[in-house]
């Protein structure tokens, strides 16, 4: 499966920067932003600002099995990097 990667940087409640990627099956900027917001709410960061400024398309690539499973179940996969 080919996935689309959205590079995302948001400011957490305590002021630190959270860097994560949103992986989606569709190249759709608005869906990627919605998925980022959904995940942030699930971790208690519901006030974080996410727009096309914070969440940008980066590239497309082939996905490993665990990512495909997550995308098939919830529509997206969050790859946590710095500050998550």
PDB file of C-alpha atoms in Angstrom:
ATOM      1  CA  UNK A   1       0.000   0.000   0.000  1.00  0.00           C
ATOM      2  CA  UNK A   2       1.228   3.462  -0.862  1.00  0.00           C
ATOM      3  CA  UNK A   3       0.756   5.991   1.934  1.00  0.00           C
ATOM      4  CA  UNK A   4       1.058   9.756   2.125  1.00  0.00           C
ATOM      5  CA  UNK A   5       3.096  11.379   4.879  1.00  0.00           C
ATOM      6  CA  UNK A   6       2.172  14.711   6.463  1.00  0.00           C
ATOM      7  CA  UNK A   7       4.913  16.314   8.548  1.00  0.00           C
ATOM      8  CA  UNK A   8       3.293  17.931  11.599  1.00  0.00           C
ATOM      9  CA  UNK A   9       4.539  20.299  14.304  1.00  0.00           C
ATOM     10  CA  UNK A  10       2.199  21.557  17.045  1.00  0.00           C
ATOM     11  CA  UNK A  11       2.629  23.340  20.347  1.00  0.00           C
ATOM     12  CA  UNK A  12       1.520  21.311  23.387  1.00  0.00           C
ATOM     13  CA  UNK A  13      -0.303  22.726  26.419  1.00  0.00           C
ATOM     14  CA  UNK A  14       2.955  23.153  28.307  1.00  0.00           C
ATOM     15  CA  UNK A  15       4.572  25.011  25.394  1.00  0.00           C
ATOM     16  CA  UNK A  16       6.875  22.304  24.055  1.00  0.00           C
ATOM     17  CA  UNK A  17       6.836  21.356  20.372  1.00  0.00           C
ATOM     18  CA  UNK A  18       5.400  18.028  19.331  1.00  0.00           C
ATOM     19  CA  UNK A  19       6.676  16.629  16.026  1.00  0.00           C
ATOM     20  CA  UNK A  20       4.841  13.718  14.439  1.00  0.00           C
ATOM     21  CA  UNK A  21       3.845  12.434  11.024  1.00  0.00           C
ATOM     22  CA  UNK A  22       0.314  11.599   9.940  1.00  0.00           C
ATOM     23  CA  UNK A  23       0.236   8.655   7.514  1.00  0.00           C
ATOM     24  CA  UNK A  24      -2.879   8.351   5.322  1.00  0.00           C
ATOM     25  CA  UNK A  25      -4.031   6.216   2.401  1.00  0.00           C
ATOM     26  CA  UNK A  26      -5.398   9.246   0.546  1.00  0.00           C
ATOM     27  CA  UNK A  27      -3.499  12.385  -0.355  1.00  0.00           C
ATOM     28  CA  UNK A  28      -5.991  14.748   1.251  1.00  0.00           C
ATOM     29  CA  UNK A  29      -4.674  17.682   3.272  1.00  0.00           C
ATOM     30  CA  UNK A  30      -7.939  18.308   5.126  1.00  0.00           C
ATOM     31  CA  UNK A  31      -8.273  14.662   6.191  1.00  0.00           C
ATOM     32  CA  UNK A  32      -4.678  14.653   7.430  1.00  0.00           C
ATOM     33  CA  UNK A  33      -5.405  17.747   9.536  1.00  0.00           C
ATOM     34  CA  UNK A  34      -8.587  16.141  10.900  1.00  0.00           C
ATOM     35  CA  UNK A  35      -6.665  12.965  11.775  1.00  0.00           C
ATOM     36  CA  UNK A  36      -3.974  15.007  13.536  1.00  0.00           C
ATOM     37  CA  UNK A  37      -6.658  16.796  15.565  1.00  0.00           C
ATOM     38  CA  UNK A  38      -8.384  13.499  16.400  1.00  0.00           C
ATOM     39  CA  UNK A  39      -5.135  12.003  17.686  1.00  0.00           C
ATOM     40  CA  UNK A  40      -4.270  15.135  19.668  1.00  0.00           C
ATOM     41  CA  UNK A  41      -7.681  15.024  21.387  1.00  0.00           C
ATOM     42  CA  UNK A  42      -7.064  11.352  22.248  1.00  0.00           C
ATOM     43  CA  UNK A  43      -3.865  12.281  24.105  1.00  0.00           C
ATOM     44  CA  UNK A  44      -5.336  15.281  25.899  1.00  0.00           C
ATOM     45  CA  UNK A  45      -3.945  17.985  23.619  1.00  0.00           C
ATOM     46  CA  UNK A  46      -7.334  19.105  22.315  1.00  0.00           C
ATOM     47  CA  UNK A  47      -6.417  22.816  22.293  1.00  0.00           C
ATOM     48  CA  UNK A  48      -3.436  22.394  19.964  1.00  0.00           C
ATOM     49  CA  UNK A  49      -3.688  24.399  16.743  1.00  0.00           C
ATOM     50  CA  UNK A  50      -3.495  22.266  13.603  1.00  0.00           C
ATOM     51  CA  UNK A  51      -3.878  23.814  10.164  1.00  0.00           C
ATOM     52  CA  UNK A  52      -2.136  23.562   6.806  1.00  0.00           C
ATOM     53  CA  UNK A  53       0.649  25.608   8.401  1.00  0.00           C
ATOM     54  CA  UNK A  54       1.368  22.926  11.040  1.00  0.00           C
ATOM     55  CA  UNK A  55       0.500  19.816   8.998  1.00  0.00           C
ATOM     56  CA  UNK A  56       2.039  19.666   5.516  1.00  0.00           C
ATOM     57  CA  UNK A  57       2.313  16.990   2.870  1.00  0.00           C
ATOM     58  CA  UNK A  58       5.876  15.677   2.793  1.00  0.00           C
ATOM     59  CA  UNK A  59       6.092  12.593   0.541  1.00  0.00           C
ATOM     60  CA  UNK A  60       4.568   9.239  -0.412  1.00  0.00           C
ATOM     61  CA  UNK A  61       6.046   5.824   0.328  1.00  0.00           C
ATOM     62  CA  UNK A  62       5.249   2.135   0.739  1.00  0.00           C
ATOM     63  CA  UNK A  63       3.885   1.203   4.162  1.00  0.00           C
ATOM     64  CA  UNK A  64       4.867  -1.657   6.479  1.00  0.00           C
ATOM     65  CA  UNK A  65       2.184  -4.111   7.713  1.00  0.00           C
ATOM     66  CA  UNK A  66       1.544  -2.457  11.107  1.00  0.00           C
ATOM     67  CA  UNK A  67       0.923   0.909   9.455  1.00  0.00           C
ATOM     68  CA  UNK A  68      -1.433  -0.662   6.914  1.00  0.00           C
ATOM     69  CA  UNK A  69      -3.381  -2.351   9.738  1.00  0.00           C
ATOM     70  CA  UNK A  70      -3.804   0.955  11.573  1.00  0.00           C
ATOM     71  CA  UNK A  71      -4.868   2.798   8.416  1.00  0.00           C
ATOM     72  CA  UNK A  72      -7.390   0.050   7.602  1.00  0.00           C
ATOM     73  CA  UNK A  73      -8.835   0.258  11.140  1.00  0.00           C
ATOM     74  CA  UNK A  74      -8.909   4.015  11.802  1.00  0.00           C
ATOM     75  CA  UNK A  75      -7.968   5.723   8.554  1.00  0.00           C
ATOM     76  CA  UNK A  76      -4.537   6.921   9.691  1.00  0.00           C
ATOM     77  CA  UNK A  77      -1.354   6.124  11.581  1.00  0.00           C
ATOM     78  CA  UNK A  78       0.597   8.551  13.764  1.00  0.00           C
ATOM     79  CA  UNK A  79       4.372   8.217  13.694  1.00  0.00           C
ATOM     80  CA  UNK A  80       5.576   9.926  16.878  1.00  0.00           C
ATOM     81  CA  UNK A  81       8.889  11.745  16.801  1.00  0.00           C
ATOM     82  CA  UNK A  82      10.024  14.591  19.023  1.00  0.00           C
ATOM     83  CA  UNK A  83       8.079  15.661  22.101  1.00  0.00           C
ATOM     84  CA  UNK A  84       5.240  13.141  21.791  1.00  0.00           C
TER      85      UNK A  84
END
